[in-house]
Short mmCIF file of C-alpha atoms in Angstrom, two decimals:
data_model
loop_
_atom_site.label_atom_id
_atom_site.label_comp_id
_atom_site.label_asym_id
_atom_site.label_seq_id
_atom_site.Cartn_x
_atom_site.Cartn_y
_atom_site.Cartn_z
CA MET R 1 6.70 -18.11 -10.15
CA ARG R 2 3.25 -16.89 -9.03
CA ASP R 3 2.48 -15.93 -5.49
CA PRO R 4 -0.22 -17.74 -3.48
CA SER R 5 -2.68 -14.86 -3.87
CA ALA R 6 -2.28 -14.89 -7.63
CA GLU R 7 -2.73 -18.65 -7.63
CA ALA R 8 -5.89 -18.29 -5.57
CA ALA R 9 -7.14 -15.60 -7.99
CA SER R 10 -6.48 -17.80 -10.99
CA ARG R 11 -8.43 -20.69 -9.42
CA LEU R 12 -11.58 -18.63 -8.94
CA THR R 13 -14.53 -19.71 -11.04
CA PRO R 14 -16.25 -16.98 -13.09
CA GLU R 15 -19.12 -16.96 -10.55
CA ALA R 16 -16.74 -16.58 -7.61
CA ARG R 17 -14.77 -13.90 -9.42
CA ALA R 18 -17.97 -11.98 -10.12
CA LEU R 19 -19.01 -12.30 -6.47
CA LEU R 20 -15.65 -11.01 -5.24
CA GLU R 21 -15.59 -8.12 -7.72
CA CYS R 22 -19.16 -7.20 -6.83
CA TYR R 23 -18.26 -7.16 -3.14
CA LEU R 24 -15.12 -5.10 -3.71
CA ASP R 25 -16.92 -2.67 -6.02
CA ARG R 26 -19.54 -2.07 -3.34
CA VAL R 27 -16.81 -1.39 -0.76
CA ARG R 28 -15.10 0.93 -3.24
CA GLY R 29 -18.36 2.69 -4.02
CA ALA R 30 -19.12 3.28 -0.35
CA LEU R 31 -15.57 4.51 0.28
CA LEU R 32 -15.71 6.89 -2.68
CA VAL R 33 -18.51 8.67 -0.91
CA SER R 34 -17.04 8.68 2.59
CA ALA R 35 -13.27 8.36 2.17
CA ALA R 36 -12.35 8.77 -1.48
CA GLY R 37 -8.65 9.19 -0.79
CA GLU R 38 -8.39 5.75 0.74
CA ALA R 39 -10.66 3.82 -1.58
CA GLY R 40 -8.02 2.42 -3.93
CA GLU R 41 -5.57 1.39 -1.26
CA THR R 42 -8.22 -0.06 1.01
CA VAL R 43 -9.87 -2.12 -1.69
CA GLU R 44 -6.55 -3.52 -2.88
CA GLU R 45 -5.61 -4.42 0.72
CA LEU R 46 -8.98 -6.09 1.11
CA ARG R 47 -8.59 -8.05 -2.13
CA GLU R 48 -5.15 -9.19 -1.03
CA HIS R 49 -6.53 -10.23 2.34
CA VAL R 50 -9.36 -12.27 0.81
CA LEU R 51 -7.06 -13.98 -1.69
CA GLU R 52 -4.54 -14.79 1.04
CA GLU R 53 -7.32 -16.33 3.07
CA MET R 54 -8.34 -18.31 0.00
CA ALA R 55 -4.78 -19.43 -0.58
CA GLY R 56 -4.54 -20.68 3.02
CA GLY R 57 -7.81 -22.62 2.79
CA ALA R 58 -9.60 -24.90 0.39
CA GLY R 59 -9.89 -22.19 -2.27
CA THR R 60 -13.41 -23.23 -3.21
CA ASP R 61 -16.35 -20.96 -4.02
CA GLY R 62 -17.87 -21.92 -0.69
CA GLU R 63 -14.68 -20.79 1.01
CA LEU R 64 -14.99 -17.38 -0.67
CA THR R 65 -18.60 -17.05 0.47
CA ARG R 66 -17.56 -17.93 4.01
CA ILE R 67 -14.77 -15.32 3.98
CA LEU R 68 -17.06 -12.59 2.62
CA ASP R 69 -19.75 -13.53 5.16
CA GLY R 70 -17.12 -13.12 7.86
CA LEU R 71 -16.31 -9.64 6.62
CA GLY R 72 -19.95 -8.56 6.83
CA SER R 73 -21.79 -6.33 4.39
CA PRO R 74 -19.58 -4.23 2.09
CA GLU R 75 -21.17 -0.98 3.27
CA ALA R 76 -20.60 -1.81 6.94
CA LEU R 77 -17.01 -2.74 6.21
CA ALA R 78 -16.44 0.46 4.24
CA ALA R 79 -17.98 2.48 7.05
CA GLU R 80 -15.67 0.76 9.50
CA TYR R 81 -12.68 1.67 7.36
CA ALA R 82 -13.85 5.24 6.94
CA GLY R 83 -15.34 5.74 10.36
CA ASP R 84 -18.40 7.13 8.65
CA ALA R 85 -22.16 6.60 8.84
CA ARG R 86 -23.25 3.36 7.21
CA PRO R 87 -25.28 3.81 4.05
CA GLU R 88 -28.25 1.62 3.35
CA SER R 89 -27.44 -1.77 1.88
CA ASP R 90 -29.11 -2.70 -1.39
CA GLY R 91 -29.18 -6.33 -0.39
CA SER R 92 -27.20 -7.69 -3.34
CA CYS R 93 -23.90 -9.60 -3.43
CA ALA R 94 -23.00 -11.11 -0.12
CA ASP R 95 -25.02 -9.43 2.56
CA ALA R 96 -24.28 -10.81 5.98
CA PRO R 97 -25.43 -10.07 9.50
CA GLU R 98 -24.36 -6.63 10.62
CA GLN R 99 -21.15 -6.67 12.57
CA ASP R 100 -20.53 -4.51 15.59
CA ARG R 101 -18.98 -1.33 14.37
CA THR R 102 -15.83 -0.15 16.01
CA ARG R 103 -14.91 3.45 16.49
CA LEU R 104 -11.23 2.69 16.63
CA ALA R 105 -10.52 4.32 13.29
CA GLY R 106 -12.02 7.31 11.54
CA THR R 107 -11.75 11.08 11.44
CA VAL R 108 -12.18 13.74 14.07
CA LEU R 109 -12.27 17.44 13.14
CA GLY R 110 -10.99 16.46 9.71
CA MET R 111 -8.02 14.61 11.15
CA PRO R 112 -7.79 10.85 10.65
CA TYR R 113 -7.21 8.72 13.71
CA GLU R 114 -6.28 5.09 14.06
CA LEU R 115 -6.40 3.30 17.39
CA ARG R 116 -6.30 -0.31 16.17
CA VAL R 117 -3.12 -2.24 16.88
CA PRO R 118 -0.81 -1.75 13.88
CA THR R 119 -0.63 -4.79 11.64
CA SER R 120 2.05 -5.59 9.09
CA GLU R 121 -0.60 -5.29 6.40
CA ARG R 122 -1.57 -1.78 7.46
CA ILE R 123 2.02 -0.63 7.94
CA ALA R 124 2.95 -1.88 4.49
CA GLY R 125 -0.18 -0.49 2.83
CA ARG R 126 0.35 2.96 4.27
CA TRP R 127 4.14 3.30 4.08
CA TRP R 128 4.90 1.76 0.71
CA ASN R 129 2.11 2.01 -1.80
CA PRO R 130 3.51 3.43 -5.06
CA LEU R 131 0.14 2.74 -6.72
CA ASP R 132 -1.48 5.36 -4.48
CA PRO R 133 -0.51 8.90 -5.51
CA HIS R 134 -1.40 10.33 -2.09
CA ILE R 135 1.74 11.27 -0.13
CA PHE R 136 -0.02 11.84 3.17
CA VAL R 137 -2.06 8.89 4.40
CA PRO R 138 -3.80 8.24 7.74
CA ARG R 139 -1.37 7.29 10.49
CA ILE R 140 -0.63 3.70 11.24
CA PHE R 141 -1.41 4.48 14.86
CA GLY R 142 -2.46 7.74 16.47
CA VAL R 143 -3.86 10.96 15.06
CA GLY R 144 -2.77 12.65 11.86
CA TRP R 145 -0.95 11.48 8.78
CA ASP R 146 1.97 9.29 7.86
CA ILE R 147 4.03 9.49 4.71
CA ASN R 148 3.43 7.10 1.85
CA PHE R 149 7.10 6.76 0.87
CA GLY R 150 6.04 4.93 -2.28
CA ALA R 151 4.16 8.00 -3.52
CA VAL R 152 7.16 10.20 -2.66
CA ALA R 153 9.47 7.92 -4.64
CA VAL R 154 7.11 8.01 -7.63
CA ARG R 155 6.78 11.80 -7.40
CA LEU R 156 10.58 12.10 -7.35
CA GLY R 157 10.84 9.82 -10.37
CA ILE R 158 12.93 7.26 -8.46
CA VAL R 159 10.45 4.43 -9.03
CA ARG R 160 7.42 3.95 -11.27
CA PRO R 161 4.10 2.87 -9.79
CA ASP R 162 4.24 -0.51 -11.54
CA ASP R 163 7.95 -1.22 -11.17
CA GLU R 164 7.22 -4.39 -9.21
CA ASP R 165 4.41 -6.87 -9.73
CA GLU R 166 4.33 -7.41 -5.97
CA PRO R 167 6.43 -5.04 -3.83
CA PHE R 168 9.73 -6.64 -2.73
CA ALA R 169 8.51 -10.11 -3.78
CA ARG R 170 11.58 -10.72 -5.93
CA VAL R 171 14.08 -9.21 -3.46
CA PRO R 172 16.70 -11.82 -2.58
CA GLU R 173 16.44 -13.19 0.95
CA GLY R 174 19.82 -11.76 1.96
CA TRP R 175 18.74 -8.20 1.20
CA LEU R 176 15.48 -8.58 3.09
CA PHE R 177 17.30 -9.97 6.09
CA ALA R 178 19.87 -7.16 5.90
CA ALA R 179 17.02 -4.62 5.95
CA GLY R 180 15.59 -6.39 9.00
CA MET R 181 18.92 -6.13 10.77
CA VAL R 182 19.17 -2.33 10.36
CA PRO R 183 16.81 -1.54 13.27
CA VAL R 184 18.42 -4.32 15.31
CA ALA R 185 21.81 -2.66 14.85
CA ILE R 186 20.44 0.77 15.80
CA ALA R 187 18.68 -0.66 18.86
CA ALA R 188 21.88 -2.47 19.87
CA THR R 189 23.72 0.86 19.66
CA VAL R 190 21.16 2.42 21.99
CA VAL R 191 21.52 -0.46 24.45
CA VAL R 192 25.32 -0.27 24.36
CA LEU R 193 25.28 3.51 24.91
CA VAL R 194 22.87 3.26 27.84
CA ALA R 195 24.88 0.42 29.39
CA ALA R 196 28.20 2.21 28.88
CA TYR R 197 27.06 5.44 30.54
CA TRP R 198 24.63 3.87 33.03
CA THR R 199 26.67 4.51 36.17
CA GLU R 200 27.37 8.10 35.14
CA LEU R 201 23.76 8.99 34.43
CA PRO R 202 22.15 11.22 37.12
CA ALA R 203 18.80 10.46 38.75
CA SER R 204 17.02 12.91 36.44
CA LEU R 205 17.78 13.14 32.76
CA PRO R 206 16.94 15.79 30.15
CA ALA R 207 14.19 14.53 27.88
CA GLN R 208 12.94 17.63 26.10
CA TRP R 209 14.81 20.71 24.94
CA GLY R 210 14.17 24.24 23.72
CA THR R 211 15.59 25.34 20.38
CA ASP R 212 18.53 26.88 22.28
CA GLY R 213 19.52 23.46 23.58
CA VAL R 214 18.44 24.13 27.16
CA PRO R 215 16.50 21.20 28.68
CA THR R 216 12.85 22.07 29.33
CA GLN R 217 11.86 18.79 30.92
CA LEU R 218 13.64 16.23 33.11
CA TRP R 219 12.60 12.61 33.44
CA PRO R 220 13.53 10.12 36.16
CA LYS R 221 16.36 7.85 35.10
CA ALA R 222 14.12 4.77 35.06
CA GLY R 223 11.45 6.46 32.94
CA TRP R 224 13.99 7.84 30.49
CA THR R 225 15.69 4.45 30.16
CA THR R 226 12.39 2.66 29.67
CA PHE R 227 11.40 5.14 26.96
CA VAL R 228 14.55 4.82 24.86
CA LEU R 229 14.72 1.04 25.24
CA VAL R 230 11.05 0.45 24.46
CA MET R 231 11.26 2.87 21.54
CA SER R 232 14.23 1.05 20.03
CA VAL R 233 14.27 -2.57 21.20
CA VAL R 234 10.57 -3.46 20.93
CA PRO R 235 10.15 -2.41 17.26
CA ALA R 236 13.50 -3.99 16.39
CA LEU R 237 12.43 -7.29 17.95
CA ALA R 238 9.06 -7.07 16.20
CA SER R 239 10.86 -6.54 12.91
CA LEU R 240 13.22 -9.42 13.64
CA TRP R 241 10.24 -11.64 14.46
CA THR R 242 8.64 -10.75 11.13
CA GLN R 243 11.90 -11.67 9.38
CA LEU R 244 12.28 -14.98 11.19
CA ARG R 245 8.66 -15.94 10.47
CA ARG R 246 9.33 -15.31 6.78
CA ARG R 247 6.28 -13.12 6.40
CA ARG R 248 5.47 -11.53 3.04
CA PRO R 249 8.46 -9.58 1.73
CA LEU R 250 6.47 -6.33 1.67
CA TYR R 251 5.56 -6.76 5.33
CA ARG R 252 9.16 -7.51 6.24
CA GLY R 253 10.45 -4.43 4.42
CA ALA R 254 7.81 -2.14 5.90
CA ARG R 255 8.33 -3.46 9.43
CA ALA R 256 12.08 -2.97 9.09
CA ALA R 257 11.58 0.60 7.86
CA LEU R 258 9.18 1.48 10.68
CA ALA R 259 11.43 -0.07 13.32
CA SER R 260 14.40 1.80 11.88
CA MET R 261 12.55 5.09 12.17
CA LEU R 262 11.58 4.51 15.81
CA ALA R 263 15.01 3.19 16.77
CA THR R 264 16.67 6.19 15.13
CA ILE R 265 14.48 8.56 17.16
CA ALA R 266 15.47 6.65 20.32
CA LEU R 267 19.14 6.85 19.37
CA ALA R 268 18.84 10.58 18.71
CA GLN R 269 17.19 11.03 22.12
CA THR R 270 19.97 9.05 23.79
CA VAL R 271 22.80 10.94 22.10
CA GLN R 272 21.10 14.30 22.71
CA THR R 273 20.82 13.49 26.41
CA LEU R 274 24.48 12.47 26.63
CA VAL R 275 25.60 15.58 24.73
CA THR R 276 23.58 17.79 27.11
CA LEU R 277 24.97 15.99 30.15
CA ALA R 278 28.45 16.68 28.79
CA GLY R 279 27.67 20.39 29.13
CA SER R 280 26.98 21.17 25.48
CA ARG R 281 23.96 23.10 24.20
CA ALA R 282 24.32 21.63 20.75
CA MET R 283 21.09 20.34 19.22
CA TRP R 284 22.59 18.51 16.25
CA PRO R 285 21.72 15.03 17.59
CA THR R 286 18.03 15.92 17.52
CA TRP R 287 18.04 17.53 14.08
CA VAL R 288 20.27 14.89 12.52
CA GLY R 289 18.22 12.18 14.21
CA LEU R 290 14.89 13.56 12.97
CA ALA R 291 16.26 13.90 9.44
CA LEU R 292 17.64 10.37 9.53
CA ALA R 293 14.36 9.05 10.96
CA LEU R 294 12.68 10.16 7.72
CA VAL R 295 15.48 9.52 5.25
CA LEU R 296 16.55 6.08 6.48
CA PRO R 297 13.19 4.30 6.01
CA PHE R 298 12.76 6.03 2.65
CA VAL R 299 16.19 4.86 1.48
CA MET R 300 15.54 1.35 2.78
CA LEU R 301 12.19 1.03 1.02
CA VAL R 302 13.42 2.55 -2.24
CA THR R 303 16.50 0.31 -2.19
CA LEU R 304 14.38 -2.81 -1.70
CA SER R 305 12.06 -1.71 -4.50
CA ARG R 306 14.97 -1.08 -6.88
CA ILE R 307 16.46 -4.47 -6.03
CA GLY R 308 13.06 -6.11 -6.61
CA ARG R 309 12.67 -4.30 -9.93
CA ALA R 310 16.16 -5.34 -11.02
CA ALA R 311 15.31 -8.96 -10.17
CA GLU R 312 12.10 -8.76 -12.23
CA GLN R 313 14.02 -7.30 -15.13
CA ARG R 314 16.61 -10.07 -14.94
CA ARG R 315 13.75 -12.58 -14.99
CA ASP R 316 12.01 -11.06 -18.01
CA LEU R 317 14.99 -9.85 -19.99
CA ALA R 318 17.09 -12.98 -19.47
CA GLY R 319 16.09 -14.71 -22.71
CA PRO R 320 17.41 -13.57 -26.09
CA THR R 321 13.94 -12.34 -27.03
CA GLY R 322 12.87 -11.26 -23.59
CA GLU R 323 10.04 -13.76 -23.84
CA GLU R 324 11.44 -16.36 -21.50
CA ARG R 325 10.75 -16.26 -17.81
CA VAL R 326 13.23 -17.68 -15.35
CA MET G 1 -22.71 19.44 -8.84
CA GLY G 2 -21.53 18.66 -5.35
CA THR G 3 -18.87 16.31 -4.04
CA GLU G 4 -21.28 13.39 -3.92
CA GLY G 5 -22.18 13.92 -7.56
CA ASP G 6 -18.49 14.13 -8.49
CA SER G 7 -17.83 10.87 -6.64
CA ARG G 8 -20.63 9.16 -8.55
CA ILE G 9 -19.27 10.36 -11.88
CA SER G 10 -15.78 9.27 -10.81
CA GLN G 11 -17.13 5.84 -9.86
CA PHE G 12 -19.00 5.59 -13.16
CA ARG G 13 -15.82 6.42 -15.08
CA LYS G 14 -13.82 3.87 -13.13
CA GLY G 15 -16.22 1.19 -14.23
CA VAL G 16 -15.83 2.23 -17.83
CA VAL G 17 -12.07 2.66 -17.76
CA GLU G 18 -11.54 -1.02 -17.07
CA LEU G 19 -13.13 -1.79 -20.42
CA ALA G 20 -11.15 1.07 -21.99
CA ILE G 21 -7.89 -0.48 -20.78
CA LEU G 22 -8.89 -3.88 -22.10
CA ALA G 23 -9.78 -2.27 -25.43
CA LEU G 24 -6.38 -0.58 -25.60
CA LEU G 25 -4.57 -3.82 -24.83
CA HIS G 26 -6.76 -5.70 -27.28
CA ARG G 27 -5.10 -3.56 -29.98
CA GLY G 28 -1.69 -4.60 -28.74
CA GLU G 29 0.61 -4.53 -25.74
CA ALA G 30 1.43 -1.21 -24.09
CA TYR G 31 3.38 0.07 -21.09
CA GLY G 32 1.83 1.89 -18.13
CA ALA G 33 2.62 5.47 -19.08
CA GLU G 34 1.48 4.75 -22.64
CA ILE G 35 -1.88 3.53 -21.35
CA VAL G 36 -2.24 6.61 -19.13
CA ASP G 37 -1.37 8.92 -22.05
CA GLU G 38 -3.70 7.11 -24.41
CA LEU G 39 -6.62 7.37 -21.97
CA ALA G 40 -5.77 11.02 -21.35
CA ARG G 41 -6.40 11.67 -25.06
CA HIS G 42 -10.07 11.05 -24.30
CA PRO G 43 -11.20 13.87 -21.97
CA GLY G 44 -14.48 12.12 -21.25
CA LEU G 45 -12.64 9.39 -19.38
CA ALA G 46 -10.63 11.91 -17.28
CA ILE G 47 -8.64 9.17 -15.62
CA SER G 48 -5.38 9.82 -13.81
CA SER G 49 -2.37 7.56 -13.32
CA GLY G 50 -3.54 7.17 -9.72
CA THR G 51 -6.53 5.25 -11.04
CA VAL G 52 -4.91 3.43 -13.95
CA TYR G 53 -2.03 1.77 -12.09
CA PRO G 54 -4.15 0.23 -9.29
CA LEU G 55 -6.53 -1.01 -11.99
CA LEU G 56 -3.66 -2.58 -13.93
CA SER G 57 -2.48 -4.23 -10.72
CA ARG G 58 -5.98 -5.56 -10.05
CA LEU G 59 -6.43 -6.85 -13.59
CA LYS G 60 -3.07 -8.56 -13.39
CA LYS G 61 -3.93 -10.22 -10.10
CA ALA G 62 -7.22 -11.38 -11.60
CA GLY G 63 -5.31 -12.99 -14.46
CA VAL G 64 -6.93 -10.73 -17.07
CA ILE G 65 -3.64 -9.16 -18.16
CA ASP G 66 0.00 -10.11 -17.91
CA ALA G 67 3.05 -7.88 -17.53
CA MET G 68 6.59 -8.32 -18.69
CA TRP G 69 9.71 -6.16 -18.82
CA ARG G 70 10.96 -5.44 -22.32
CA GLU G 71 13.92 -3.50 -23.65
CA SER G 72 12.85 -0.16 -25.02
CA PRO G 73 14.27 1.24 -28.26
CA VAL G 74 14.69 4.53 -26.40
CA GLY G 75 15.49 4.75 -22.71
CA PRO G 76 15.39 2.12 -20.00
CA PRO G 77 13.39 -1.13 -20.11
CA ARG G 78 9.64 -0.76 -19.66
CA LYS G 79 6.98 -3.01 -18.24
CA TYR G 80 4.56 -3.94 -21.01
CA TYR G 81 1.03 -5.18 -20.42
CA ARG G 82 -0.92 -7.53 -22.64
CA LEU G 83 -4.20 -9.43 -22.48
CA THR G 84 -4.08 -13.05 -21.42
CA ASP G 85 -6.28 -15.62 -23.16
CA PHE G 86 -8.73 -15.22 -20.29
CA GLY G 87 -8.49 -11.43 -20.71
CA ASN G 88 -9.27 -11.68 -24.39
CA ALA G 89 -12.37 -13.72 -23.60
CA GLU G 90 -13.34 -11.22 -20.89
CA PHE G 91 -12.90 -8.35 -23.31
CA ASP G 92 -15.08 -10.02 -25.94
CA GLN G 93 -17.83 -10.55 -23.35
CA MET G 94 -17.55 -7.03 -21.95
CA ALA G 95 -17.51 -5.46 -25.41
CA VAL G 96 -20.74 -7.22 -26.32
CA ALA G 97 -22.31 -6.24 -22.99
CA TRP G 98 -21.14 -2.64 -23.43
CA GLY G 99 -22.74 -2.52 -26.89
CA GLY G 100 -26.07 -3.45 -25.35
CA VAL G 101 -25.72 -1.01 -22.46
CA SER G 102 -24.60 1.81 -24.71
CA GLU G 103 -27.48 1.26 -27.11
CA ALA G 104 -30.02 1.16 -24.30
CA MET G 105 -28.61 4.27 -22.67
CA ASP G 106 -28.61 6.18 -25.93
CA VAL G 107 -32.30 5.44 -26.34
CA LEU G 108 -33.14 6.32 -22.75
CA LEU G 109 -31.14 9.55 -22.78
CA GLU G 110 -32.61 10.57 -26.11
CA GLU G 111 -36.12 9.94 -24.83
CA GLY G 112 -35.30 11.88 -21.67
CA ALA G 113 -33.98 14.82 -23.68
CA GLN G 114 -37.13 14.95 -25.83
CA ARG G 115 -39.42 15.40 -22.82
#
């Protein structure tokens, strides 16, 4: 079974294919000068985006031209991705009126920053991209770098870059939904803990600690509660929404992993506060929580990838000669 | 040569490596690591797995190549790539075009070297 993007790609006429490749090559070329590390990932994301748009529309050559016109000139688009100065356009391919450039993403003092609202596409492209060998990639939101768990898994030899044709596309629905429920379960634990201890919580609560376990900052009860609930419940609901809308499997997996990380940090904060209020100076909730916040999304994404790979192998190896596809 | 020059050479190689992959697969199907190793035998291409795998993914999405898991005589199953009918036609066209480009460049570079 082919996905809609692949179907859209197969329907392209040679002229349309050449136009799309020319456009993408110009974006890639501009990125290789200004943001070489991101070129591959960005161009593949862009290709996927264009083909998805094609799949959702008429899929004609005119439709492709309209989509590329909407994106603007390749150099301007690349500059927007890279936050760099826009090189001169050579006027070929699909030049379009210059779009207003945003400064919501780019680099400052060598550090990448990203201030655009995180999208499922960006989360997925940054967090699980085994095709990209770079482990550290620009953050989904904020300043600095995130971890490309796909590159880590490849580096560790747990997965191969091409294990799946399309990440998580063959993962059975039940597994995807189970992944989506992980952050919901963690967020529910946070809510239950806060509710259970609500009446016992003082007006000010420890929110930051020194390495010796002594609180260094107190927050008002309302602020502390808002922080842990927003940190856990909002991402969990966003992940659940992505599951219920049956978005692309990769998006669903990546959203679940991100929500699990944030909810785990909120849970660690909650438990650390309760442990401190109980008179202990132990810091294990923070350390265990931080470790889990990294390990849990990694395990989730790797597990989904392995399940997807196993499903692909069952499809291809099912026949006696391995030639038949299910 | 500076970073910009290196980027241009890298970009130039990436354009060529697509044809190199098609040429490899025109000989017969191969799995990812095999393609990477085969290209690595040609230092002039200097292409890493970080370039080859995204290219394979792109070619597959474009319908130029197809991929299928196969049992391996040694070790776990591997994903093998092969040219589709469309890919074979693309390769034939690109090979002819490359012949023309290569010939023209040889002449130009030779003339440049003689001056």
